[in-house]
Each structure stands twice: as structure tokens, then as C-alpha cells.
């Protein structure tokens, strides 16, 4: 799959401060990565660290926090990684799943996902078109 970008509005958890960014969509990345400087400007505070495996095989620890992500009017509170101050925004799988979005690799766009949940007592809904 080639890479493509998507507009992403990122905000502090209260939603009072936000910024629109153009993020590269990367379903191979677990978390959304944003420039640390941007997250600090939005008053997003790290609450801990995660150990990450980078695409080039290196391992590193990175600060993690919570922010609100919005795409096409849908908003979710999500985990975000504090990247280098000049790091390009990266939209990861955790945020995409929270927003109920999947990647259409042919059209290179985000589309509503059919989310899977297994539970024996759910009443099935009519099939989606």
C-alpha cells in the first residue's frame, strides 16, 4: 500500500485547544505520533512511556499522552506518542480503530470500518449496505 495523508484535528482532552494537521496514514504504526512541541502547545501532558520498535529496527522509549482526534466530524480520545519536535504527524491504527475507520488502499482514503466484536448475546443488526 502506498502512503497517503489525511486531515486530522488534534486537541487537548478538554477540546479547548486544537490544531489541524495533515497526517500520514500508517496502519503499521500502533499509535498516532505528533510533534512533541505541538502536543505541549496544546497542553497535552505525558502520563508515561512506551517502548517502541521503529521501522529501521531500533528500539526506543517515548512519552505517551491522551488527546482528542477528529476526522470528518467524528471525535475520539486516543493515545498519542510525543515525537521529535520536527517529526511529521503520523496517524496510527489505535486512533483509526477508535474512530471506526479503515484504509481503502486502492483509492487511498479512509472509509467507515466494519468493526468486529464477538459476544454471544448481541442481537444482530441488519446488514450494512
mmCIF file of C-alpha atoms in Angstrom:
data_model
loop_
_atom_site.group_PDB
_atom_site.id
_atom_site.type_symbol
_atom_site.label_atom_id
_atom_site.label_comp_id
_atom_site.label_asym_id
_atom_site.label_seq_id
_atom_site.Cartn_x
_atom_site.Cartn_y
_atom_site.Cartn_z
ATOM 1 C CA UNK A 1 0.000 0.000 0.000
ATOM 2 C CA UNK A 2 1.289 3.450 -0.838
ATOM 3 C CA UNK A 3 1.142 6.141 1.773
ATOM 4 C CA UNK A 4 -1.306 8.996 1.776
ATOM 5 C CA UNK A 5 -2.279 11.792 4.127
ATOM 6 C CA UNK A 6 -5.471 12.780 5.878
ATOM 7 C CA UNK A 7 -6.525 15.951 7.672
ATOM 8 C CA UNK A 8 -6.554 15.383 11.430
ATOM 9 C CA UNK A 9 -7.709 17.776 14.136
ATOM 10 C CA UNK A 10 -5.834 17.136 17.355
ATOM 11 C CA UNK A 11 -6.873 18.699 20.666
ATOM 12 C CA UNK A 12 -6.248 18.512 24.369
ATOM 13 C CA UNK A 13 -8.633 16.173 26.211
ATOM 14 C CA UNK A 14 -10.943 19.069 27.142
ATOM 15 C CA UNK A 15 -11.199 20.036 23.473
ATOM 16 C CA UNK A 16 -10.440 23.710 24.266
ATOM 17 C CA UNK A 17 -7.219 23.929 22.277
ATOM 18 C CA UNK A 18 -6.855 22.262 18.903
ATOM 19 C CA UNK A 19 -4.839 22.316 15.730
ATOM 20 C CA UNK A 20 -5.414 20.906 12.244
ATOM 21 C CA UNK A 21 -2.535 18.847 10.818
ATOM 22 C CA UNK A 22 -2.006 16.753 7.715
ATOM 23 C CA UNK A 23 -1.055 13.270 8.961
ATOM 24 C CA UNK A 24 0.449 10.377 7.038
ATOM 25 C CA UNK A 25 -1.815 7.334 7.450
ATOM 26 C CA UNK A 26 0.174 4.321 8.675
ATOM 27 C CA UNK A 27 -1.770 1.206 9.698
ATOM 28 C CA UNK A 28 1.557 -0.435 10.548
ATOM 29 C CA UNK A 29 2.065 2.063 13.376
ATOM 30 C CA UNK A 30 0.278 1.216 16.610
ATOM 31 C CA UNK A 31 -0.073 4.803 17.861
ATOM 32 C CA UNK A 32 -0.511 8.257 16.398
ATOM 33 C CA UNK A 33 2.747 10.235 16.574
ATOM 34 C CA UNK A 34 2.736 14.026 16.731
ATOM 35 C CA UNK A 35 5.489 16.575 17.212
ATOM 36 C CA UNK A 36 6.171 16.889 20.936
ATOM 37 C CA UNK A 37 6.226 20.679 20.649
ATOM 38 C CA UNK A 38 2.691 20.675 19.169
ATOM 39 C CA UNK A 39 1.343 18.442 21.927
ATOM 40 C CA UNK A 40 2.930 20.620 24.613
ATOM 41 C CA UNK A 41 1.446 23.766 22.979
ATOM 42 C CA UNK A 42 -1.982 22.091 23.231
ATOM 43 C CA UNK A 43 -1.324 21.307 26.935
ATOM 44 C CA UNK A 44 -1.250 17.561 26.334
ATOM 45 C CA UNK A 45 0.771 16.073 29.182
ATOM 46 C CA UNK A 46 2.619 12.757 29.047
ATOM 47 C CA UNK A 47 1.419 10.224 31.609
ATOM 48 C CA UNK A 48 4.070 7.605 30.931
ATOM 49 C CA UNK A 49 6.285 5.994 28.338
ATOM 50 C CA UNK A 50 6.004 3.175 25.819
ATOM 51 C CA UNK A 51 8.789 1.052 24.390
ATOM 52 C CA UNK A 52 8.619 1.269 20.598
ATOM 53 C CA UNK A 53 10.150 -0.681 17.741
ATOM 54 C CA UNK A 54 10.986 1.649 14.848
ATOM 55 C CA UNK A 55 10.759 0.710 11.169
ATOM 56 C CA UNK A 56 14.562 0.623 10.915
ATOM 57 C CA UNK A 57 14.775 -1.947 13.742
ATOM 58 C CA UNK A 58 15.871 0.425 16.505
ATOM 59 C CA UNK A 59 14.076 0.381 19.840
ATOM 60 C CA UNK A 60 13.322 3.469 21.909
ATOM 61 C CA UNK A 61 11.214 4.768 24.764
ATOM 62 C CA UNK A 62 8.815 7.608 24.018
ATOM 63 C CA UNK A 63 6.442 9.718 26.086
ATOM 64 C CA UNK A 64 2.740 8.910 25.666
ATOM 65 C CA UNK A 65 -0.306 11.040 26.435
ATOM 66 C CA UNK A 66 -4.011 11.392 25.718
ATOM 67 C CA UNK A 67 -5.534 13.753 23.185
ATOM 68 C CA UNK A 68 -8.744 14.112 21.168
ATOM 69 C CA UNK A 69 -8.573 13.233 17.472
ATOM 70 C CA UNK A 70 -11.207 14.328 14.958
ATOM 71 C CA UNK A 71 -11.645 13.224 11.349
ATOM 72 C CA UNK A 72 -14.735 14.056 9.271
ATOM 73 C CA UNK A 73 -16.656 15.217 12.339
ATOM 74 C CA UNK A 74 -16.021 12.040 14.384
ATOM 75 C CA UNK A 75 -14.029 12.525 17.592
ATOM 76 C CA UNK A 76 -12.334 10.076 19.947
ATOM 77 C CA UNK A 77 -9.970 10.322 22.890
ATOM 78 C CA UNK A 78 -6.823 8.482 21.852
ATOM 79 C CA UNK A 79 -3.274 7.715 22.894
ATOM 80 C CA UNK A 80 -0.567 9.775 21.215
ATOM 81 C CA UNK A 81 3.204 9.490 21.131
ATOM 82 C CA UNK A 82 5.324 12.606 21.686
ATOM 83 C CA UNK A 83 7.563 12.575 18.608
ATOM 84 C CA UNK A 84 10.588 14.716 17.857
ATOM 85 C CA UNK A 85 9.668 18.406 17.574
ATOM 86 C CA UNK A 86 10.150 18.271 13.796
ATOM 87 C CA UNK A 87 8.542 14.826 13.317
ATOM 88 C CA UNK A 88 5.818 14.637 10.681
ATOM 89 C CA UNK A 89 2.359 13.749 12.063
ATOM 90 C CA UNK A 90 1.567 10.042 11.723
ATOM 91 C CA UNK A 91 -1.948 8.594 12.100
ATOM 92 C CA UNK A 92 -1.747 5.114 13.640
ATOM 93 C CA UNK A 93 -4.016 2.097 13.965
ATOM 94 C CA UNK A 94 -5.169 2.766 17.566
ATOM 95 C CA UNK A 95 -6.681 6.119 16.588
ATOM 96 C CA UNK A 96 -8.132 4.774 13.331
ATOM 97 C CA UNK A 97 -9.884 1.936 15.150
ATOM 98 C CA UNK A 98 -11.192 4.317 17.790
ATOM 99 C CA UNK A 99 -12.701 6.461 15.051
ATOM 100 C CA UNK A 100 -14.171 3.397 13.329
ATOM 101 C CA UNK A 101 -12.119 3.974 10.184
ATOM 102 C CA UNK A 102 -10.295 1.663 7.797
ATOM 103 C CA UNK A 103 -7.977 2.277 4.871
ATOM 104 C CA UNK A 104 -9.128 1.875 1.281
ATOM 105 C CA UNK A 105 -5.719 1.117 -0.282
ATOM 106 C CA UNK A 106 -6.937 1.388 -3.873
ATOM 107 C CA UNK A 107 -8.481 4.841 -3.516
ATOM 108 C CA UNK A 108 -6.001 5.830 -0.779
ATOM 109 C CA UNK A 109 -8.646 7.208 1.552
ATOM 110 C CA UNK A 110 -10.220 6.499 4.924
ATOM 111 C CA UNK A 111 -13.591 4.750 4.955
ATOM 112 C CA UNK A 112 -16.009 3.612 7.689
ATOM 113 C CA UNK A 113 -14.913 0.235 9.062
ATOM 114 C CA UNK A 114 -16.953 -2.840 9.843
ATOM 115 C CA UNK A 115 -15.715 -3.364 13.387
ATOM 116 C CA UNK A 116 -15.633 -6.918 14.691
ATOM 117 C CA UNK A 117 -16.867 -7.803 18.157
ATOM 118 C CA UNK A 118 -17.603 -11.293 19.398
ATOM 119 C CA UNK A 119 -20.245 -11.685 22.059
ATOM 120 C CA UNK A 120 -22.873 -14.424 22.100
ATOM 121 C CA UNK A 121 -25.788 -12.364 23.461
ATOM 122 C CA UNK A 122 -25.830 -9.482 20.978
ATOM 123 C CA UNK A 123 -28.843 -9.123 18.734
ATOM 124 C CA UNK A 124 -27.682 -8.964 15.109
ATOM 125 C CA UNK A 125 -28.446 -5.806 13.161
ATOM 126 C CA UNK A 126 -29.490 -5.800 9.509
ATOM 127 C CA UNK A 127 -26.540 -5.992 7.115
ATOM 128 C CA UNK A 128 -24.908 -2.710 6.159
ATOM 129 C CA UNK A 129 -25.138 -1.696 2.531
#
